[in-house]
mmCIF file of C-alpha atoms in Angstrom:
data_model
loop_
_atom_site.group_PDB
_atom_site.id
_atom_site.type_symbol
_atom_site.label_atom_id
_atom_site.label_comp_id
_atom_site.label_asym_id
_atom_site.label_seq_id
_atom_site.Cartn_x
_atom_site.Cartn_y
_atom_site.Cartn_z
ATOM 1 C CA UNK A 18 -0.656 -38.870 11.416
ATOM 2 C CA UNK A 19 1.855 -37.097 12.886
ATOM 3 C CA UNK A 20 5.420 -37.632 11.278
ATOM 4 C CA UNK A 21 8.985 -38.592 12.304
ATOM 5 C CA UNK A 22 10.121 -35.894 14.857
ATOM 6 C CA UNK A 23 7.090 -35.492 17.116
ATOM 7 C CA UNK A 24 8.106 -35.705 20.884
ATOM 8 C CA UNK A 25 4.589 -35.037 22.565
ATOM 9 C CA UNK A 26 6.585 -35.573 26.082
ATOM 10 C CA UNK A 27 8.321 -32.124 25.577
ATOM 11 C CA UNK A 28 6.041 -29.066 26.136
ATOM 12 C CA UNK A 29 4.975 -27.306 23.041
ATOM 13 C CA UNK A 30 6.226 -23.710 21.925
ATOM 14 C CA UNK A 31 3.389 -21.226 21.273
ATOM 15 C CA UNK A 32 2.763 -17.542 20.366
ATOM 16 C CA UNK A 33 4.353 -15.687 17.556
ATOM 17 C CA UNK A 34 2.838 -13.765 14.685
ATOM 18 C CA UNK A 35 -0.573 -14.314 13.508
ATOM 19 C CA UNK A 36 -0.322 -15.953 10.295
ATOM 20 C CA UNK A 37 -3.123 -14.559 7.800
ATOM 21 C CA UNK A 38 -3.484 -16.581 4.763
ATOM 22 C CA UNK A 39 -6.120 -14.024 2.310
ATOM 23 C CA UNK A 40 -7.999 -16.393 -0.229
ATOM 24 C CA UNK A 41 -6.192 -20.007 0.287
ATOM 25 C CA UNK A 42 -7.780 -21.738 -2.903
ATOM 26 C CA UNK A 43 -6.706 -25.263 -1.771
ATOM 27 C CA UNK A 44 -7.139 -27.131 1.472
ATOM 28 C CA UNK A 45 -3.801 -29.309 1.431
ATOM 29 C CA UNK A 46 -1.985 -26.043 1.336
ATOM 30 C CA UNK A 47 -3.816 -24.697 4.300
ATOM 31 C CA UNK A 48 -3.372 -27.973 5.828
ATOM 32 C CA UNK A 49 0.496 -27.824 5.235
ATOM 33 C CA UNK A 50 0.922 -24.378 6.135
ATOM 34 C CA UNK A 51 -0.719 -25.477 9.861
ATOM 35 C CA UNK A 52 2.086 -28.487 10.005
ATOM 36 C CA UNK A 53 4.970 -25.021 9.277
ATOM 37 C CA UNK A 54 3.276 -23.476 11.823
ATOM 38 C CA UNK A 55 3.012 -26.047 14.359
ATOM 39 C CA UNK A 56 7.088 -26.874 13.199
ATOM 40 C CA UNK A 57 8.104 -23.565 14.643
ATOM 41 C CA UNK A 58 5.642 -22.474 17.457
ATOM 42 C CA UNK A 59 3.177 -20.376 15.828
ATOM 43 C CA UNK A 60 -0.224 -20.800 16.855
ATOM 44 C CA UNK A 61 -2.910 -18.445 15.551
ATOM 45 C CA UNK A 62 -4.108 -19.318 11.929
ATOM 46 C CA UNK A 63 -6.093 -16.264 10.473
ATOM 47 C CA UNK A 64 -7.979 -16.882 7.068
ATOM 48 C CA UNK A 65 -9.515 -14.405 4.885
ATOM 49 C CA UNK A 66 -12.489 -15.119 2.328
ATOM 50 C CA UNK A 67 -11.324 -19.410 2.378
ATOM 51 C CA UNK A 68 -12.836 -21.517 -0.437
ATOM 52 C CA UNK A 69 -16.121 -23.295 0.485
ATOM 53 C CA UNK A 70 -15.339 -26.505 2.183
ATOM 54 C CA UNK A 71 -11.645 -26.110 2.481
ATOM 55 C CA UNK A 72 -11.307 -28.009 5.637
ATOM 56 C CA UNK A 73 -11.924 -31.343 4.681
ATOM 57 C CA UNK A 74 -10.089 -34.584 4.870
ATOM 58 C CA UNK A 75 -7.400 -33.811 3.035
ATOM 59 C CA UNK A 76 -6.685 -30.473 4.732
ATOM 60 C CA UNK A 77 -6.320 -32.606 8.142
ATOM 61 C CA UNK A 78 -4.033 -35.200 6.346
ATOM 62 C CA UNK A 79 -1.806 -32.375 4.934
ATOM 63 C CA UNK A 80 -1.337 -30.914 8.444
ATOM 64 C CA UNK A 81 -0.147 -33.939 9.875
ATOM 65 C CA UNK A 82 -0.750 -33.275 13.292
ATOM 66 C CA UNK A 83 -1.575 -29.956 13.755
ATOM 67 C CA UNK A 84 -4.974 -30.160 13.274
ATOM 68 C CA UNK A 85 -5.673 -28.315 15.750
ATOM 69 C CA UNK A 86 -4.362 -25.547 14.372
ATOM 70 C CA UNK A 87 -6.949 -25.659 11.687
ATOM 71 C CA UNK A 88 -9.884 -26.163 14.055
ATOM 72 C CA UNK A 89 -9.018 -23.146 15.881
ATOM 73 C CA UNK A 90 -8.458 -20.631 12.533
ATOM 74 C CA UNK A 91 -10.319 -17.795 12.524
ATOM 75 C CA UNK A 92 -12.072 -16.662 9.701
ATOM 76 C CA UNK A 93 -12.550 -13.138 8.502
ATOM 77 C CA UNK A 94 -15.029 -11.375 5.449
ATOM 78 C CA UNK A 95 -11.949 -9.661 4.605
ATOM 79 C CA UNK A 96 -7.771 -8.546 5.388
ATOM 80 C CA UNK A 97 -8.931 -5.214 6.831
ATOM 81 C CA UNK A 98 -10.900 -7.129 9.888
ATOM 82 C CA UNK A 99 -8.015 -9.644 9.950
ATOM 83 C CA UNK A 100 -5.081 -7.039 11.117
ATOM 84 C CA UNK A 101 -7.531 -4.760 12.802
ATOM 85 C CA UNK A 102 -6.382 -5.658 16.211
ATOM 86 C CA UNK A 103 -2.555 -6.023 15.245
ATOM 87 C CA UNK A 104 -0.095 -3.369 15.848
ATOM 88 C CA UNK A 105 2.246 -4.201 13.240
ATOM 89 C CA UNK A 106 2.164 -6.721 10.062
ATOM 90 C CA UNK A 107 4.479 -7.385 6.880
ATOM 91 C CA UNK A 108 2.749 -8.577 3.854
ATOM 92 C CA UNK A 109 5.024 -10.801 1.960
ATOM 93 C CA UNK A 110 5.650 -10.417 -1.695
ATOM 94 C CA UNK A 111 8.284 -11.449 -4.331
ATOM 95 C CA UNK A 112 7.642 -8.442 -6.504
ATOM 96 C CA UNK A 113 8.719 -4.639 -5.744
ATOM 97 C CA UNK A 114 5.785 -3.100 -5.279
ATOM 98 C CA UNK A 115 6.224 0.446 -5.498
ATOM 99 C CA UNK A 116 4.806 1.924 -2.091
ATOM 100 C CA UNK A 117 7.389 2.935 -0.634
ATOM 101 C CA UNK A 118 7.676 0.327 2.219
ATOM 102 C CA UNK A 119 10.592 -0.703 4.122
ATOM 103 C CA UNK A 120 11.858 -3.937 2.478
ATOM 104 C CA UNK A 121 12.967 -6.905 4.403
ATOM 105 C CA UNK A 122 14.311 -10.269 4.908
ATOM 106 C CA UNK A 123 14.095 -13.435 6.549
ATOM 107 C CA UNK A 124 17.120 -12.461 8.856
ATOM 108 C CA UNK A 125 15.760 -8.941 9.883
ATOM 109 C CA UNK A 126 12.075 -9.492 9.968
ATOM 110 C CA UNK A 127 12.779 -12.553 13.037
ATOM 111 C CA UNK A 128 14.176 -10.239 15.361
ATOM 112 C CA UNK A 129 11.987 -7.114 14.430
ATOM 113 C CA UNK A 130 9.250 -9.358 15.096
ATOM 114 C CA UNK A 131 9.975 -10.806 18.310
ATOM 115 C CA UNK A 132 11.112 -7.070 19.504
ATOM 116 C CA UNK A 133 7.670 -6.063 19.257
ATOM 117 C CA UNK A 134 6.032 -8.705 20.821
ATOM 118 C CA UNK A 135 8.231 -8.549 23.613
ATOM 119 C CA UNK A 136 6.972 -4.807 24.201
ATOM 120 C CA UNK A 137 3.391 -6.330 24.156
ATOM 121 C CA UNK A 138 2.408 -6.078 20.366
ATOM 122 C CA UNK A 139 0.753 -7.619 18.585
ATOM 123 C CA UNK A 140 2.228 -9.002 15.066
ATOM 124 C CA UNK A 141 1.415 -10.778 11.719
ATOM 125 C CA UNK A 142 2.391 -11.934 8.692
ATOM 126 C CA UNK A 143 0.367 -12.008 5.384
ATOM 127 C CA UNK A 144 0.622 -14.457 2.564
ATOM 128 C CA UNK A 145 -0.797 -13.986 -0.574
ATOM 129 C CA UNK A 146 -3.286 -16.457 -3.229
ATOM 130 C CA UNK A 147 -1.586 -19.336 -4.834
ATOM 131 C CA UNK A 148 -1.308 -18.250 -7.925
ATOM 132 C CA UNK A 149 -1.256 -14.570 -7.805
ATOM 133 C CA UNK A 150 -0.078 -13.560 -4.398
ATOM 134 C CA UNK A 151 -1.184 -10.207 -2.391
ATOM 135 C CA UNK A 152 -2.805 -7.380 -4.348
ATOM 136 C CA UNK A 153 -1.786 -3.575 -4.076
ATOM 137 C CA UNK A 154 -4.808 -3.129 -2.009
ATOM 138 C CA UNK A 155 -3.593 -6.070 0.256
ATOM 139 C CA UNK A 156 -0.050 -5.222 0.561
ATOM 140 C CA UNK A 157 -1.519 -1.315 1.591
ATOM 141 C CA UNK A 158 -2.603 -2.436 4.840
ATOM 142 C CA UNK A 159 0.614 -3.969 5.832
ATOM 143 C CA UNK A 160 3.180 -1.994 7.389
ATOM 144 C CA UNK A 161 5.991 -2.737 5.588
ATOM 145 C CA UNK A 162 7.256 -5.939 3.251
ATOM 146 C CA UNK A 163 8.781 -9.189 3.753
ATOM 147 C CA UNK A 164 10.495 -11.165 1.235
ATOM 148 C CA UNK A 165 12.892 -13.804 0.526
ATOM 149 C CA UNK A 166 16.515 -14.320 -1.078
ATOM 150 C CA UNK A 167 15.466 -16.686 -4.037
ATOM 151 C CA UNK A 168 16.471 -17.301 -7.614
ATOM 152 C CA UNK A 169 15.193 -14.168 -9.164
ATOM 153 C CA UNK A 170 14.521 -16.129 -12.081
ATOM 154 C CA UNK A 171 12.323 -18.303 -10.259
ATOM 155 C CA UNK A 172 10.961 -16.637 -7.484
ATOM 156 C CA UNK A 173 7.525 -18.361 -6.952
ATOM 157 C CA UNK A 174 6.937 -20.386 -3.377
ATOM 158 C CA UNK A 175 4.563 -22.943 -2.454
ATOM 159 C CA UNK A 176 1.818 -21.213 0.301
ATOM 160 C CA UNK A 177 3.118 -23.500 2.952
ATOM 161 C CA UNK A 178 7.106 -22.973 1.633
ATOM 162 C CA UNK A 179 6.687 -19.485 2.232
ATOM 163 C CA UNK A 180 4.644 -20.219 5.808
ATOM 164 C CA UNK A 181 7.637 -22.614 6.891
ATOM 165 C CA UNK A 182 10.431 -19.398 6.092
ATOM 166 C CA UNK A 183 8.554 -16.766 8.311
ATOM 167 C CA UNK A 184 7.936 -19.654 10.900
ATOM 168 C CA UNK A 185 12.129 -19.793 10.824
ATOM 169 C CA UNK A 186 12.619 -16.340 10.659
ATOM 170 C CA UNK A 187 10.740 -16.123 13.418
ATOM 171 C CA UNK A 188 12.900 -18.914 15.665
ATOM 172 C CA UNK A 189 15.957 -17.970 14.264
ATOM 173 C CA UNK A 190 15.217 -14.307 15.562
ATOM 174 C CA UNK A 191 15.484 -15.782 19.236
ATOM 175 C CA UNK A 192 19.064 -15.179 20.405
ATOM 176 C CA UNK A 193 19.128 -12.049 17.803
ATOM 177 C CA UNK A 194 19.390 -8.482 20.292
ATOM 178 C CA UNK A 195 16.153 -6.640 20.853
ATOM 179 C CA UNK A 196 15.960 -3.800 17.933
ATOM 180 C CA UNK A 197 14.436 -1.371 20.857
ATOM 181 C CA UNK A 198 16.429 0.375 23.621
ATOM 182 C CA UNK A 199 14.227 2.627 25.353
ATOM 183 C CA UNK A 200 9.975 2.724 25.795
ATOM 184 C CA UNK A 201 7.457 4.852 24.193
ATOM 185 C CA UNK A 202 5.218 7.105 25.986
ATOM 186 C CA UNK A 203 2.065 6.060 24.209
ATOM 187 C CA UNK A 204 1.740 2.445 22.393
ATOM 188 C CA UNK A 205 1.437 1.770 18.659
ATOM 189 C CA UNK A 206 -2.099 2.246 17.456
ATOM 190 C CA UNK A 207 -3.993 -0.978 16.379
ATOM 191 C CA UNK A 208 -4.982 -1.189 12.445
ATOM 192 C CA UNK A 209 -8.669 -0.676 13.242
ATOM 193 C CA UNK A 210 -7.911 2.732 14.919
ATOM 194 C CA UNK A 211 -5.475 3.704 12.316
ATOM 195 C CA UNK A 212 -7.912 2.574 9.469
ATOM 196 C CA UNK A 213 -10.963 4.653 11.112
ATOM 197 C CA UNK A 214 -8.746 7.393 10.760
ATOM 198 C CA UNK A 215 -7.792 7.209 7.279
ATOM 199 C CA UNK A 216 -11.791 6.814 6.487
ATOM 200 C CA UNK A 217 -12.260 10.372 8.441
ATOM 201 C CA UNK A 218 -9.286 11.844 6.350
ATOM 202 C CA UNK A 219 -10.089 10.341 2.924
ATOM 203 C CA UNK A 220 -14.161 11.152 3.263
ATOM 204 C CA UNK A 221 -13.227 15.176 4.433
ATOM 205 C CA UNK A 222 -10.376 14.804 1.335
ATOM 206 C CA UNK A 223 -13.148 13.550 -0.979
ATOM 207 C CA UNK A 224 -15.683 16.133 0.152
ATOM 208 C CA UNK A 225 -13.327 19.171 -0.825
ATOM 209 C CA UNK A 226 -12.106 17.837 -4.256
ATOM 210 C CA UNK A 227 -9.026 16.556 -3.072
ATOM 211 C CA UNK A 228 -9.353 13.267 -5.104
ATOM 212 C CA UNK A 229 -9.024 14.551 -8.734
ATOM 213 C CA UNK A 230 -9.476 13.179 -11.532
ATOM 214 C CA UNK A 231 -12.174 10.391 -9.480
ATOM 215 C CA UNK A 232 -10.168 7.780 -11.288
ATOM 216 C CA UNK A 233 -6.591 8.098 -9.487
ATOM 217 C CA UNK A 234 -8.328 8.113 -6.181
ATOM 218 C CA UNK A 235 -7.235 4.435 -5.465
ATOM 219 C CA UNK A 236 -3.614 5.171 -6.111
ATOM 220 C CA UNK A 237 -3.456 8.455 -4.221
ATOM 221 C CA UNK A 238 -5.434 6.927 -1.189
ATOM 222 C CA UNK A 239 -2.805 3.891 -1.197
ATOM 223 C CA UNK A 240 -0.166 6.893 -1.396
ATOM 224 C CA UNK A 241 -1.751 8.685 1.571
ATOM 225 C CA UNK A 242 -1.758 5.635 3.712
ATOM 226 C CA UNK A 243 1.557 4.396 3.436
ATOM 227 C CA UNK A 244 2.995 7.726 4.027
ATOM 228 C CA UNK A 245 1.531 6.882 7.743
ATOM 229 C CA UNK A 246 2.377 3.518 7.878
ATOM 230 C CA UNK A 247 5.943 4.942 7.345
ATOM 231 C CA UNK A 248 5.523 7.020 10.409
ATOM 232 C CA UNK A 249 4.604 3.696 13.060
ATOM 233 C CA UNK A 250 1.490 5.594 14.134
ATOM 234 C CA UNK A 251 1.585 5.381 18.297
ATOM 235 C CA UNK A 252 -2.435 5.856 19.568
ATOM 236 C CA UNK A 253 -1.194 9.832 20.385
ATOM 237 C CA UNK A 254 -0.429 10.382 17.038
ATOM 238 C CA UNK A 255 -3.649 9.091 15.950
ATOM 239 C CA UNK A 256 -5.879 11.495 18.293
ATOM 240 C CA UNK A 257 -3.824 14.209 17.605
ATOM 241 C CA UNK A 258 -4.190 13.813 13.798
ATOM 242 C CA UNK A 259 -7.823 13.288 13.562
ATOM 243 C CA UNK A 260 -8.172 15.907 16.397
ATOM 244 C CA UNK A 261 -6.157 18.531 13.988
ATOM 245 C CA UNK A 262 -8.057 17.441 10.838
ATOM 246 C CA UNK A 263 -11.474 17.814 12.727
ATOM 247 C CA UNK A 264 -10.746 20.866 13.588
ATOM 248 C CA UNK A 265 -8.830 22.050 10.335
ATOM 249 C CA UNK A 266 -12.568 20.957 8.627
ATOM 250 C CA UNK A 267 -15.164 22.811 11.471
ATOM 251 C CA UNK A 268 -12.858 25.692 12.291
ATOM 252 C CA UNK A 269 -12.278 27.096 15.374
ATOM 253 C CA UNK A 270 -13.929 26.107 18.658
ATOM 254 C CA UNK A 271 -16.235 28.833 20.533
ATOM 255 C CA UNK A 272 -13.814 30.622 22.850
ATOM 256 C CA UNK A 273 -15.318 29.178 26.417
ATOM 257 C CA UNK A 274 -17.216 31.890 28.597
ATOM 258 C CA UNK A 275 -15.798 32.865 31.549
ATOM 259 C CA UNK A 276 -17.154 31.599 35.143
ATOM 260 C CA UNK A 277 -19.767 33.256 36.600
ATOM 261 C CA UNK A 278 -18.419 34.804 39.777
ATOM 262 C CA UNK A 279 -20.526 34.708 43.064
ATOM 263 C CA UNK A 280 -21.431 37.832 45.186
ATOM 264 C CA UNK A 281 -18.245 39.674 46.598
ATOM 265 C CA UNK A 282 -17.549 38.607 50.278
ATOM 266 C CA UNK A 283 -18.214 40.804 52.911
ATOM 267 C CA UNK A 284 -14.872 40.967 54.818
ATOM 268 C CA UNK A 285 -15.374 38.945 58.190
ATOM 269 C CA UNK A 286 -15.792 41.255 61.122
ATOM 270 C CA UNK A 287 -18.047 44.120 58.812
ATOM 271 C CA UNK A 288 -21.442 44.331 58.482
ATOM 272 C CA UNK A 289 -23.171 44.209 55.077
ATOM 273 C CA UNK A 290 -24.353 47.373 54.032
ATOM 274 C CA UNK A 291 -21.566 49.388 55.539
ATOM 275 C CA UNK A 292 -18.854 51.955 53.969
ATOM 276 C CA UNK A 293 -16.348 49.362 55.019
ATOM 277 C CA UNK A 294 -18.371 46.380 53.358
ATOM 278 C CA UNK A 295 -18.815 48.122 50.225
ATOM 279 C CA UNK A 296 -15.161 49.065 50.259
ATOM 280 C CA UNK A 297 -15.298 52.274 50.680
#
């Protein structure tokens, strides 16, 4: 039942980040992160790997109202197929991490995020399990990190409490400036293009010993990527990269043979066969 507040005479706000919620283990939280959602506009509900049964009658009690919301998530075998069509995502994390990301908060991430949708990207933000958050592996993927100003002594957030401060970053980022002044030639590859490409790196790396001793290859392939994440990989970049690594791994192309060139022309006003014809 939806709760004091609702005005379904007003139009509804829509749009914003995808919110991708990787191995909820309880349907009330889904359910209440779907009412933080619906509290601040955002409307696309991404879940990865969901317990069995987790939308069930509780799940549509917790959400108050924005059931629809939860009959309209998508779900996904795993994060990698979730962000493969976004352009840009922060994972969000309470814990340094180590990778090198940029770090951000509430306050920056709103208006960085509503820059880039404005110049026709597409965004997300990734929340972690309830009781152990986003692993390396997860937070890899992401482009860079989003986290909150809490009591560092007690840092830990409800699913939906952490939903309901990216949902007002998000609004509160409205009447913030635009962080980008001019356009780019080319536009930011998607995460399945940029993904295919670290495959085709890694498996030509792996091929030619690069991933020694076979145990650190996790770590130094979660090293690789994020030094291009860093970058903000445009779809240029990308063919130009695999196009260089292709070619750095079969060599040279054959040079390309000249044009075979017709029969001279006989000058107009000669006749073939003649010393003027032939030149001479």
């Amino acid at each position: 039942m939806p709760g004091a507040g609702t005005d379904h005479t007003r139009a509804a706000l829509s749009g914003g980040p995808a919110i991708i919620l990787v191995e909820p283990q309880l349907g009330e939280n889904v359910g209440m992160a779907a009412r933080a959602m619906a509290n601040f506009g955002l409307t696309e509900m991404r879940l990865v790997r969901p317990r069995e049964r987790w939308l069930n009658q509780k799940t549509r009690a917790a959400a108050a109202g924005a059931e629809a919301l939860l009959d309209g998530a998508q779900i996904f075998d795993t994060l990698r197929d979730a962000v493969a069509d976004l352009h840009f995502t922060y994972a969000t994390t309470a814990r340094e991490r180590g990778q090198g990301k940029d770090v951000v908060g509430p306050a920056q991430a709103g208006p960085i995020l509503r820059g880039r949708v404005a110049d026709g990207q597409k965004v997300g933000v990734i929340f972690g399990r309830e009781r152990t958050g986003l692993e390396n592996d997860d937070i890899a993927l992401a482009d860079a990190i989003l986290t909150y100003p809490v009591n560092p002594a007690y840092a830990s957030l409800n699913l939906s409490q952490a939903v309901l401060l990216a949902g007002y970053a998000w609004m509160a980022g409205a009447e913030a400036p635009l962080p980008f002044e001019r356009k780019e030639k080319w536009g930011p590859a998607s995460r399945d293009m940029v993904l295919s490409f670290f495959d085709y790196l890694e498996d030509q790396l792996e091929a030619r010993g690069f991933f020694r001793p076979p145990h650190k290859r996790p770590v130094m392939s979660r090293n690789l990527r994020n030094i291009f994440h860093r970058v903000g990989l445009s779809e240029q970049d990308v063919r130009t990269l695999r196009g260089m690594v292709v070619r750095l791994v079969e060599g040279p192309r054959e040079p390309q043979t000249k044009k075979r060139r017709g029969p001279k022309q006989t000058p107009k006003g000669t006749k073939p066969g003649t010393p003027e014809a032939r030149g001479e």
